[in-house]
mmCIF file of N, CA and C in Angstrom:
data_model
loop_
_atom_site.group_PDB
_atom_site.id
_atom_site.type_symbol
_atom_site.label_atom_id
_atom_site.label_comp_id
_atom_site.label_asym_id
_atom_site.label_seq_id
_atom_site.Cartn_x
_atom_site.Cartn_y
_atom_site.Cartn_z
ATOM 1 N N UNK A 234 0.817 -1.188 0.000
ATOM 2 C CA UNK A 234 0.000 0.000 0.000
ATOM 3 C C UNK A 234 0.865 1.257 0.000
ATOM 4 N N UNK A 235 1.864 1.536 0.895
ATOM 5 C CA UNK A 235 2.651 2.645 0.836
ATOM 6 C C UNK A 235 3.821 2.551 -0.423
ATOM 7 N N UNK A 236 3.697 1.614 -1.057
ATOM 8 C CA UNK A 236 4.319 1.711 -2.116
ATOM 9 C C UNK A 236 3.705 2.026 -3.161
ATOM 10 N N UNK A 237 2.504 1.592 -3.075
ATOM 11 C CA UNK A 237 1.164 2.444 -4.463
ATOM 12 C C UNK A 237 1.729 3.230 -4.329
ATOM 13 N N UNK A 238 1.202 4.496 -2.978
ATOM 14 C CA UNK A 238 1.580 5.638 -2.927
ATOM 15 C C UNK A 238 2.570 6.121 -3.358
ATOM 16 N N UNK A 239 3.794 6.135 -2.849
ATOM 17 C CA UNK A 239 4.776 6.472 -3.660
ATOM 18 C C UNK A 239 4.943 6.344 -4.807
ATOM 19 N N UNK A 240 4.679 5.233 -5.800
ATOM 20 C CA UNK A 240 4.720 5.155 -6.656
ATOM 21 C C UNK A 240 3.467 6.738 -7.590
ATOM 22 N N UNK A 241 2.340 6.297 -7.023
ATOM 23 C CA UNK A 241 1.696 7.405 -7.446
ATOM 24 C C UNK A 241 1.859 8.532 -7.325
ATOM 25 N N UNK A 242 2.512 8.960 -6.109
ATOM 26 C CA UNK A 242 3.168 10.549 -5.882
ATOM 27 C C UNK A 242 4.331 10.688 -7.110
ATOM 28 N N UNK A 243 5.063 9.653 -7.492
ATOM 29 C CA UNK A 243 6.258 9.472 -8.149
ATOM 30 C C UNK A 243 5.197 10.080 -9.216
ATOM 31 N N UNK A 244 4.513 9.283 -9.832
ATOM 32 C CA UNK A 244 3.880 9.541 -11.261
ATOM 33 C C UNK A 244 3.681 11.178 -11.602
ATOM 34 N N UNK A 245 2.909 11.488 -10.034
ATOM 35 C CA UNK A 245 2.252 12.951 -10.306
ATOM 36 C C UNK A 245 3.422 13.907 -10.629
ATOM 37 N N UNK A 246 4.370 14.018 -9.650
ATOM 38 C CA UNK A 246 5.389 14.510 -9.764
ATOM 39 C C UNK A 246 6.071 14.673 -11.386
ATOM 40 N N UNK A 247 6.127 13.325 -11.754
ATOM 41 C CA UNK A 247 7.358 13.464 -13.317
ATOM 42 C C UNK A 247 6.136 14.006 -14.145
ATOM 43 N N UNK A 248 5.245 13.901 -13.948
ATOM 44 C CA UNK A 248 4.092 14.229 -14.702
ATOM 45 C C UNK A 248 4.237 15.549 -14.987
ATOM 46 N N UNK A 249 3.757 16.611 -13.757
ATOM 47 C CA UNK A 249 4.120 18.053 -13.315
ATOM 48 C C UNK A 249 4.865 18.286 -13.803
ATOM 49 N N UNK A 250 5.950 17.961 -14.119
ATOM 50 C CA UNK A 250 7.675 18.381 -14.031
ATOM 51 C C UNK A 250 7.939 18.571 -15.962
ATOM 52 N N UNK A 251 7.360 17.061 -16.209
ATOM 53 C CA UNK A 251 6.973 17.218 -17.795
ATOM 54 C C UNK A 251 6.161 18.171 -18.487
ATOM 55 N N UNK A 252 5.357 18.385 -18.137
ATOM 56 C CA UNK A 252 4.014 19.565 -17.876
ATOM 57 C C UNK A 252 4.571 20.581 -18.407
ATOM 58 N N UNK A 253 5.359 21.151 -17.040
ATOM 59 C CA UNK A 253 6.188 22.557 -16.948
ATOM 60 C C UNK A 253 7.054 23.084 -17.942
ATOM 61 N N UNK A 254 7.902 22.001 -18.326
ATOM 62 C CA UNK A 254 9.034 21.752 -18.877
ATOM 63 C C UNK A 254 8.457 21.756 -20.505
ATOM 64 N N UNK A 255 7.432 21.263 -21.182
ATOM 65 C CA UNK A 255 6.611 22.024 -22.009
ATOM 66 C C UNK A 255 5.895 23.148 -22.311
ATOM 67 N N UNK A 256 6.022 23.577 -21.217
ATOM 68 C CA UNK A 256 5.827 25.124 -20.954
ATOM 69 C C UNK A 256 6.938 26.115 -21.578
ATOM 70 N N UNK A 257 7.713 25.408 -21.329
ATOM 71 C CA UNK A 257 9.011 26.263 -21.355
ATOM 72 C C UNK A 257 9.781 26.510 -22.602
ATOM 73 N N UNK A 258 9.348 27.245 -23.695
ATOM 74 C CA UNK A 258 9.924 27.092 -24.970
ATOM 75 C C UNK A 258 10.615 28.349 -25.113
ATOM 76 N N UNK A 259 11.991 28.229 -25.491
ATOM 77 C CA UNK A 259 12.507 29.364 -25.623
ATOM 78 C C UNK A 259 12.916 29.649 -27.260
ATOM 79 N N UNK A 260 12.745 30.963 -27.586
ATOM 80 C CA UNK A 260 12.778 31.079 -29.531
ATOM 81 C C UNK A 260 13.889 30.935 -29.509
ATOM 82 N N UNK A 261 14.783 30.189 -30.880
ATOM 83 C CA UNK A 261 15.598 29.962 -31.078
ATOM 84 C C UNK A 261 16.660 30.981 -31.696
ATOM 85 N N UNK A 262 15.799 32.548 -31.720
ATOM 86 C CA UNK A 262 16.664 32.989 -32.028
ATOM 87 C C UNK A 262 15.565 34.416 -31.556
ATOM 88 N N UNK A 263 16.565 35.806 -30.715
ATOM 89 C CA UNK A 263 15.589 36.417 -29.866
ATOM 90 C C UNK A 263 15.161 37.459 -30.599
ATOM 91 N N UNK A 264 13.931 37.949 -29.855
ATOM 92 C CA UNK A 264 12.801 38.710 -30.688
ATOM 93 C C UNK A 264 12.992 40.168 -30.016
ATOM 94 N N UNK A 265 13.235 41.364 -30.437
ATOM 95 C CA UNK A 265 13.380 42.604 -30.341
ATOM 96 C C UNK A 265 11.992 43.509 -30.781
ATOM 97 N N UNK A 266 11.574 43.991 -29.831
ATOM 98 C CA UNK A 266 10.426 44.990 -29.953
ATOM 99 C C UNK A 266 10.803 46.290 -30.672
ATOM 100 N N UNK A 267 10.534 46.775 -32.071
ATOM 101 C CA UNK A 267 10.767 48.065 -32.453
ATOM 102 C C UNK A 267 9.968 48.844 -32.456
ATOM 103 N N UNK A 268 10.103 50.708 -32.595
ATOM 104 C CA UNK A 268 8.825 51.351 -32.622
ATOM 105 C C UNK A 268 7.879 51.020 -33.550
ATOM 106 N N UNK A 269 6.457 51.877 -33.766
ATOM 107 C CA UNK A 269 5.697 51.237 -34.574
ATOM 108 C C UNK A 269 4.969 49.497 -34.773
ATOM 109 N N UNK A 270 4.910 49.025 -33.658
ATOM 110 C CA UNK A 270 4.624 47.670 -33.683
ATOM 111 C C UNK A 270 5.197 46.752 -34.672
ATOM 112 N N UNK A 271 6.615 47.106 -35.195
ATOM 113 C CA UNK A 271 7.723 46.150 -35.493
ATOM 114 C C UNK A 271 8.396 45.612 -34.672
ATOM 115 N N UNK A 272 9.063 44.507 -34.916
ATOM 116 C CA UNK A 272 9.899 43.767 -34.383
ATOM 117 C C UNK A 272 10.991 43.157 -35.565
ATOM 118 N N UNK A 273 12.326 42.839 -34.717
ATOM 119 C CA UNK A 273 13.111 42.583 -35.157
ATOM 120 C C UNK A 273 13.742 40.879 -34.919
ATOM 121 N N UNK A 274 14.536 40.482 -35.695
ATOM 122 C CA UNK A 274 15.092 39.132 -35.528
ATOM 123 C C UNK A 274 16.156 38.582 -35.848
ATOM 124 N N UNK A 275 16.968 37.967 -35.240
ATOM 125 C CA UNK A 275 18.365 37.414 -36.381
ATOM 126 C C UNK A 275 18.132 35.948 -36.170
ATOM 127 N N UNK A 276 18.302 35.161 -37.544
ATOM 128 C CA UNK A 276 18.461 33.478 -37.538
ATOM 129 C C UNK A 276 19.955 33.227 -37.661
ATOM 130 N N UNK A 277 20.375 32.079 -37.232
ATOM 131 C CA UNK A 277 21.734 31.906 -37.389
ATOM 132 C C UNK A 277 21.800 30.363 -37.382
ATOM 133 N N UNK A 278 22.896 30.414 -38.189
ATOM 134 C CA UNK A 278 22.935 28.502 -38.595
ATOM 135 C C UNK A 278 23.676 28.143 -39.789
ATOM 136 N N UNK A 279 23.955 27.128 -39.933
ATOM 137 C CA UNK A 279 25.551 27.283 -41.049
ATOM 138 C C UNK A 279 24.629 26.908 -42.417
ATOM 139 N N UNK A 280 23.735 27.161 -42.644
ATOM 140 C CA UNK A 280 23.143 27.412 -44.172
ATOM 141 C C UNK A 280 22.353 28.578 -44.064
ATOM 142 N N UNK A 281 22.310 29.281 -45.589
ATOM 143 C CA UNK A 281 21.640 30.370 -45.372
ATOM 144 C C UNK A 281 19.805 29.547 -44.944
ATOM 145 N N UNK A 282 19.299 28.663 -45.265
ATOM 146 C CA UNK A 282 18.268 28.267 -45.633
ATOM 147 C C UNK A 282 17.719 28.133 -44.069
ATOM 148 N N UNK A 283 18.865 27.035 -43.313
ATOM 149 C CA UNK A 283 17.939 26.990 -42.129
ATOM 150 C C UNK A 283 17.944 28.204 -40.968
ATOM 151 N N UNK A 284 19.036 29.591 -41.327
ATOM 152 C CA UNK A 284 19.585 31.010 -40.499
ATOM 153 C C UNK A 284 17.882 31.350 -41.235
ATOM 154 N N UNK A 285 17.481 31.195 -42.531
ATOM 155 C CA UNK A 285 16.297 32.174 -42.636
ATOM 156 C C UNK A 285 15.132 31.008 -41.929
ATOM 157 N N UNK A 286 14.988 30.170 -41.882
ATOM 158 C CA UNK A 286 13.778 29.664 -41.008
ATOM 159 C C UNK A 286 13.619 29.686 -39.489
ATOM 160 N N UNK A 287 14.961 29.439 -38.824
ATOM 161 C CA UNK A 287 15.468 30.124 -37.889
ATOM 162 C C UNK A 287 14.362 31.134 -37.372
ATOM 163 N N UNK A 288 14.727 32.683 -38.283
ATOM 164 C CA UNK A 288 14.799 33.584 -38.119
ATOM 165 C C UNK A 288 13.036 33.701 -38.132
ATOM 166 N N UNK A 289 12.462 33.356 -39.389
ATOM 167 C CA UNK A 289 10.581 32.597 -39.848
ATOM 168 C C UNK A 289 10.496 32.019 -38.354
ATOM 169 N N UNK A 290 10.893 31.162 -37.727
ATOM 170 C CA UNK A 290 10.086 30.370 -36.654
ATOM 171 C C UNK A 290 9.604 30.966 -35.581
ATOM 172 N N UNK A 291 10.730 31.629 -35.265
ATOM 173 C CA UNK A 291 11.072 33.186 -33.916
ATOM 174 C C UNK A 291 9.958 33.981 -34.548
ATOM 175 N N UNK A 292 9.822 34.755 -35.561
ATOM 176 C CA UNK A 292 9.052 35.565 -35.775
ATOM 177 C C UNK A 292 7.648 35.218 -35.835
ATOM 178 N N UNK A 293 7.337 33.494 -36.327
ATOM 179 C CA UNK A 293 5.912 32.903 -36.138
ATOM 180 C C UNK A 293 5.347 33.180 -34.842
ATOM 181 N N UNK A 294 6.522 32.726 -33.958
ATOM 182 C CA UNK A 294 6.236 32.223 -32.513
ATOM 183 C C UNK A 294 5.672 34.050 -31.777
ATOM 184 N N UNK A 295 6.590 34.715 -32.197
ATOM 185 C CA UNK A 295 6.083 36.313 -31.620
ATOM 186 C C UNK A 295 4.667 36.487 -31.971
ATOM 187 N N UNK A 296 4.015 36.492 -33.838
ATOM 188 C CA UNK A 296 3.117 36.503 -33.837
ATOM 189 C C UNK A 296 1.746 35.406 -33.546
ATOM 190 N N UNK A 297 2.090 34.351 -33.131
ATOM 191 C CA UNK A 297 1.038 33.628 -33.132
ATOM 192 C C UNK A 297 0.155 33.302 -33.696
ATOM 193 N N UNK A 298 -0.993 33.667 -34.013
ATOM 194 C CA UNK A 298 -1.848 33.324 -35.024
ATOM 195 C C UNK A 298 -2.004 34.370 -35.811
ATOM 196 N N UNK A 299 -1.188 35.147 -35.611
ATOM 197 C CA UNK A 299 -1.703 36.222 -36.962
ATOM 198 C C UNK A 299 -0.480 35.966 -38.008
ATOM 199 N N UNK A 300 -0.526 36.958 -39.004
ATOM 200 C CA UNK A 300 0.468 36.250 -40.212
ATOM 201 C C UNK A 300 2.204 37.144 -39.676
ATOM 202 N N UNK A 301 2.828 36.914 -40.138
ATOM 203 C CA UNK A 301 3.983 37.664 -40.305
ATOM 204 C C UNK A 301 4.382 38.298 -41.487
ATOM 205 N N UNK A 302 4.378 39.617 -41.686
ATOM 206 C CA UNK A 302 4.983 40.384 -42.448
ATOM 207 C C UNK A 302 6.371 41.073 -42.484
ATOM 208 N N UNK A 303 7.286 40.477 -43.549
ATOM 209 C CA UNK A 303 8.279 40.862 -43.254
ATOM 210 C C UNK A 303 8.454 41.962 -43.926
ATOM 211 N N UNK A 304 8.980 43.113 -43.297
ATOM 212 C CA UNK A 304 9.391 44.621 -43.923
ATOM 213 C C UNK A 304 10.825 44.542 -44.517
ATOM 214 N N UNK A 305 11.813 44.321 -44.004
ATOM 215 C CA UNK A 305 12.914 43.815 -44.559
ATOM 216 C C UNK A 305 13.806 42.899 -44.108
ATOM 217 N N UNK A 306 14.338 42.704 -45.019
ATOM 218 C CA UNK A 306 15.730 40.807 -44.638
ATOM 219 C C UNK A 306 16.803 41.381 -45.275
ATOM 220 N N UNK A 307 18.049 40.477 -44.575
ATOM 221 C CA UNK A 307 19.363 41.128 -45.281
ATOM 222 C C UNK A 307 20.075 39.408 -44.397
ATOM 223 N N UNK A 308 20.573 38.349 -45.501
ATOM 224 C CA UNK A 308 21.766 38.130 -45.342
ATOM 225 C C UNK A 308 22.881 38.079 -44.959
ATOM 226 N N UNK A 309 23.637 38.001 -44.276
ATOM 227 C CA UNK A 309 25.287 37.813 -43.909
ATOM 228 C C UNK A 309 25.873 36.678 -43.905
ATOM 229 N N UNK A 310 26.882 36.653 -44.920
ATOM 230 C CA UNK A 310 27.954 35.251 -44.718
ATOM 231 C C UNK A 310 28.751 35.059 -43.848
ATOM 232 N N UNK A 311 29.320 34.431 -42.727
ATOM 233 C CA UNK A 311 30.462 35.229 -41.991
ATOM 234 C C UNK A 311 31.114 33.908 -41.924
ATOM 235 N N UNK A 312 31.267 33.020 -43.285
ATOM 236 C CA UNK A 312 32.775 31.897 -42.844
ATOM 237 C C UNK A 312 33.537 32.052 -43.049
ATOM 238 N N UNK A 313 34.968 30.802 -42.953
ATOM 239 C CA UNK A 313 35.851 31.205 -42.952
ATOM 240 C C UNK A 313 36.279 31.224 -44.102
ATOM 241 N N UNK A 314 35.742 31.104 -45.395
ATOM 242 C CA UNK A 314 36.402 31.514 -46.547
ATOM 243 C C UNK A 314 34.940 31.864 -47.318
ATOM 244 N N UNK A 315 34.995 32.587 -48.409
ATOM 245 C CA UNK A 315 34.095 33.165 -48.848
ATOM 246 C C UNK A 315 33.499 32.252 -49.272
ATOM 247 N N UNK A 316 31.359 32.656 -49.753
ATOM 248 C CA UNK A 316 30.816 31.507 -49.682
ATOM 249 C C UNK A 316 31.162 30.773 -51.313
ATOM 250 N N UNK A 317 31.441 31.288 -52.486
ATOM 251 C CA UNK A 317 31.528 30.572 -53.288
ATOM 252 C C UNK A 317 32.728 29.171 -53.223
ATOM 253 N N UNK A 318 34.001 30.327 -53.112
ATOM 254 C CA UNK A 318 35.227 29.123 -52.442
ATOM 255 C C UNK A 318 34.986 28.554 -51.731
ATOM 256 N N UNK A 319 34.335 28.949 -50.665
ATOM 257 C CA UNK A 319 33.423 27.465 -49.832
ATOM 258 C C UNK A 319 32.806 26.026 -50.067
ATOM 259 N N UNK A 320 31.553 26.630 -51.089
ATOM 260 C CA UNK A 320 31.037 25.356 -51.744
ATOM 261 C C UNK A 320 32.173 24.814 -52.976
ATOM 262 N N UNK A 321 32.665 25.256 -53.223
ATOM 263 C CA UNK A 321 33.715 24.589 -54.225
ATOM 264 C C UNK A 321 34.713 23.688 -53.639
ATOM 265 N N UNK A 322 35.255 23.932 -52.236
ATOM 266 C CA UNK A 322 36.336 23.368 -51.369
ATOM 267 C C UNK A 322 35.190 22.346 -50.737
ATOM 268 N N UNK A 323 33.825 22.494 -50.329
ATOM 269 C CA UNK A 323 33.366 21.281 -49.781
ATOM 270 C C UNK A 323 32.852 20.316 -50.540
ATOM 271 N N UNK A 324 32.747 20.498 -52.340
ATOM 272 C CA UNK A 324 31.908 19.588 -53.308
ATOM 273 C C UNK A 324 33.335 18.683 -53.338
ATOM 274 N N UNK A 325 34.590 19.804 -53.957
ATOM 275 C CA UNK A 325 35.876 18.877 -54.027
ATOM 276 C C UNK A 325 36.768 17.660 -52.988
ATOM 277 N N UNK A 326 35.690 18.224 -51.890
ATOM 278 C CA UNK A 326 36.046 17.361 -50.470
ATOM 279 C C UNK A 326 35.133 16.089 -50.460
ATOM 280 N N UNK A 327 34.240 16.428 -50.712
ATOM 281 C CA UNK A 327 32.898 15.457 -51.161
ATOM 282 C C UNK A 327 33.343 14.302 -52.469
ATOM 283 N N UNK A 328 33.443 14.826 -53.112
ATOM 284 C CA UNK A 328 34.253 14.212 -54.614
ATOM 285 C C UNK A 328 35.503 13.380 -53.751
ATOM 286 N N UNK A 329 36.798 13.481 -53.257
ATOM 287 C CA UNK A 329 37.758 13.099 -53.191
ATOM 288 C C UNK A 329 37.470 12.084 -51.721
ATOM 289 N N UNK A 330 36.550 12.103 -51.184
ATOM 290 C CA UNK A 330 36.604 11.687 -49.654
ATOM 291 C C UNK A 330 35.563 10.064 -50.026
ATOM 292 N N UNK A 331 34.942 10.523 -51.545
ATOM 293 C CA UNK A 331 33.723 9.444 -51.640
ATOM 294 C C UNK A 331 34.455 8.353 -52.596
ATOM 295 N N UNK A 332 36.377 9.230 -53.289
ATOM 296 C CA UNK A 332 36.828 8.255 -54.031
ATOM 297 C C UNK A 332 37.785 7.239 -53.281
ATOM 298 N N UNK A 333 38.225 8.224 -51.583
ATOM 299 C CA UNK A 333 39.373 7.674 -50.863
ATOM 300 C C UNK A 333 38.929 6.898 -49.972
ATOM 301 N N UNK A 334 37.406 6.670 -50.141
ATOM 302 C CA UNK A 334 36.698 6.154 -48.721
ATOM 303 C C UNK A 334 36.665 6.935 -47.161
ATOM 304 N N UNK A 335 36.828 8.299 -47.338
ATOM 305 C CA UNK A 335 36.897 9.187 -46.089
ATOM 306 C C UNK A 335 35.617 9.692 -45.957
ATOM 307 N N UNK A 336 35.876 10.795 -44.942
ATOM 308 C CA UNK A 336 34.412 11.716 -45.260
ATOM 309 C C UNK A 336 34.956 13.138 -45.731
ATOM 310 N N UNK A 337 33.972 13.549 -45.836
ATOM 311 C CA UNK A 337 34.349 15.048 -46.551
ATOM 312 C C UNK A 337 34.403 16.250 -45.270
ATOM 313 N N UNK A 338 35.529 17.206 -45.775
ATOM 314 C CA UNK A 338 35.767 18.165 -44.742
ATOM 315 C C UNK A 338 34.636 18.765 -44.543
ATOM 316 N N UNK A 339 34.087 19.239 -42.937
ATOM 317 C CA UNK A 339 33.444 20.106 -42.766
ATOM 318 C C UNK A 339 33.629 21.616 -42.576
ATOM 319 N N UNK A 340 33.656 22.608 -43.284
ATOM 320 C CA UNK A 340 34.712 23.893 -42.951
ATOM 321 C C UNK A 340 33.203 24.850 -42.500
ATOM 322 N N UNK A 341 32.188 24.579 -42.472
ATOM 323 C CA UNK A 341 31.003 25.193 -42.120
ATOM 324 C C UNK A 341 30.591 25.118 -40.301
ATOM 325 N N UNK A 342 30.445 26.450 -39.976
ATOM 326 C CA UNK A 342 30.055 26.665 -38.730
ATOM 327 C C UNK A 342 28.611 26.700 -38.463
ATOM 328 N N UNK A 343 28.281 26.364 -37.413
ATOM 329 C CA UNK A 343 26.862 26.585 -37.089
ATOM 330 C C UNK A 343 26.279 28.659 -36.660
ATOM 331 N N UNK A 344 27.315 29.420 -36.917
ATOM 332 C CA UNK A 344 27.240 30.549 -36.802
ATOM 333 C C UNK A 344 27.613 31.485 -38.850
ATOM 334 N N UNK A 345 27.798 30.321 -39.522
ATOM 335 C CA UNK A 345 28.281 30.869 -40.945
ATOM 336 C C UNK A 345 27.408 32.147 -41.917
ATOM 337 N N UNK A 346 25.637 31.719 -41.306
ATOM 338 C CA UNK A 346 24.859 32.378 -41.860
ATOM 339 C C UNK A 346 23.721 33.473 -40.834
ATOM 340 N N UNK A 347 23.233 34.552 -41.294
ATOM 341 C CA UNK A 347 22.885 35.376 -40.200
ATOM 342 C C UNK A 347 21.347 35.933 -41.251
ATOM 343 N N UNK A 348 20.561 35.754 -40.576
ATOM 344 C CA UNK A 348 19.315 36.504 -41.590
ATOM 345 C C UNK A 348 18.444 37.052 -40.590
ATOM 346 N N UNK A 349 18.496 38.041 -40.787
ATOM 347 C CA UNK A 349 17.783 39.449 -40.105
ATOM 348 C C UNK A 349 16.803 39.799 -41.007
ATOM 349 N N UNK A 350 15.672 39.814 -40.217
ATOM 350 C CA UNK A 350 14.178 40.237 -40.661
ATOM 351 C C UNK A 350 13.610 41.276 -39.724
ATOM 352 N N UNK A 351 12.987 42.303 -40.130
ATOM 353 C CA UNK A 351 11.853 43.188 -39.602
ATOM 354 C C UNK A 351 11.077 43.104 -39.827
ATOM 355 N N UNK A 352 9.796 42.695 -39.000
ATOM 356 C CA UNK A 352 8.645 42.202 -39.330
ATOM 357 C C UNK A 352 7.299 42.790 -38.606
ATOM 358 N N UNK A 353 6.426 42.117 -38.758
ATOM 359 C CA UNK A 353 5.285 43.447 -38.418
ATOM 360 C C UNK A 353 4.212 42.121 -38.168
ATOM 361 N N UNK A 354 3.242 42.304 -37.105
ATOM 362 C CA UNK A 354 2.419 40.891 -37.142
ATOM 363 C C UNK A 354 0.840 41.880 -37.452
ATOM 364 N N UNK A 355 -0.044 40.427 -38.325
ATOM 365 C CA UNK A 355 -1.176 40.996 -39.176
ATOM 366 C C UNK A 355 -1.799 39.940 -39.248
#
């Protein structure tokens, strides 16, 4: 009998704790209040593709059910070699690693791409 219990206090408890802990979502990338009921955002992530969804998810999550309008976006590359020489040094790494049986260099950071949006919720 006192082991039901516990056991059932146990349950309620991880239960609660899980609960909470779904509560707790933090945007993956932070949301800045501007005048005029804009807001601002930066995505970041070593492709431009997932720095701009990133940047889309944060701004969903601010507006909620209304739409997001973006006023303006701007890009930044910031690796360590420019992005064309980039993809050229990682296809040729790709190519040579798939003939030597290796893997291919990774020279991409999870900070490489930056996409900044101003957005407006509607």
């Amino acid at each position: 009998m006192i082991t039901m219990n516990k056991a059932a206090a146990f349950g309620t408890t991880l239960a609660a704790a899980l609960a909470l802990s779904a509560c707790q979502s933090t945007p993956s990338s932070p949301v800045i209040q501007r005048a005029n009921a804009t807001y601002e955002t930066t995505g970041i992530a070593d492709t431009k593709v997932k720095a701009q969804q990133n940047a889309i998810d944060s701004a969903q999550k601010t507006c909620r059910s209304k739409q997001v309008i973006i006023i303006e976006d701007t890009v930044n590359y910031n690796g360590i070699l420019d992005e064309r020489t980039g993809r050229m040094v990682g296809q040729a790494g790709a190519v040579l690693g798939s003939i030597f049986g290796t893997g291919s260099p990774d020279l991409s950071r999870d900070d490489d791409y930056e996409y900044t949006i101003s957005f407006r919720c509607q």
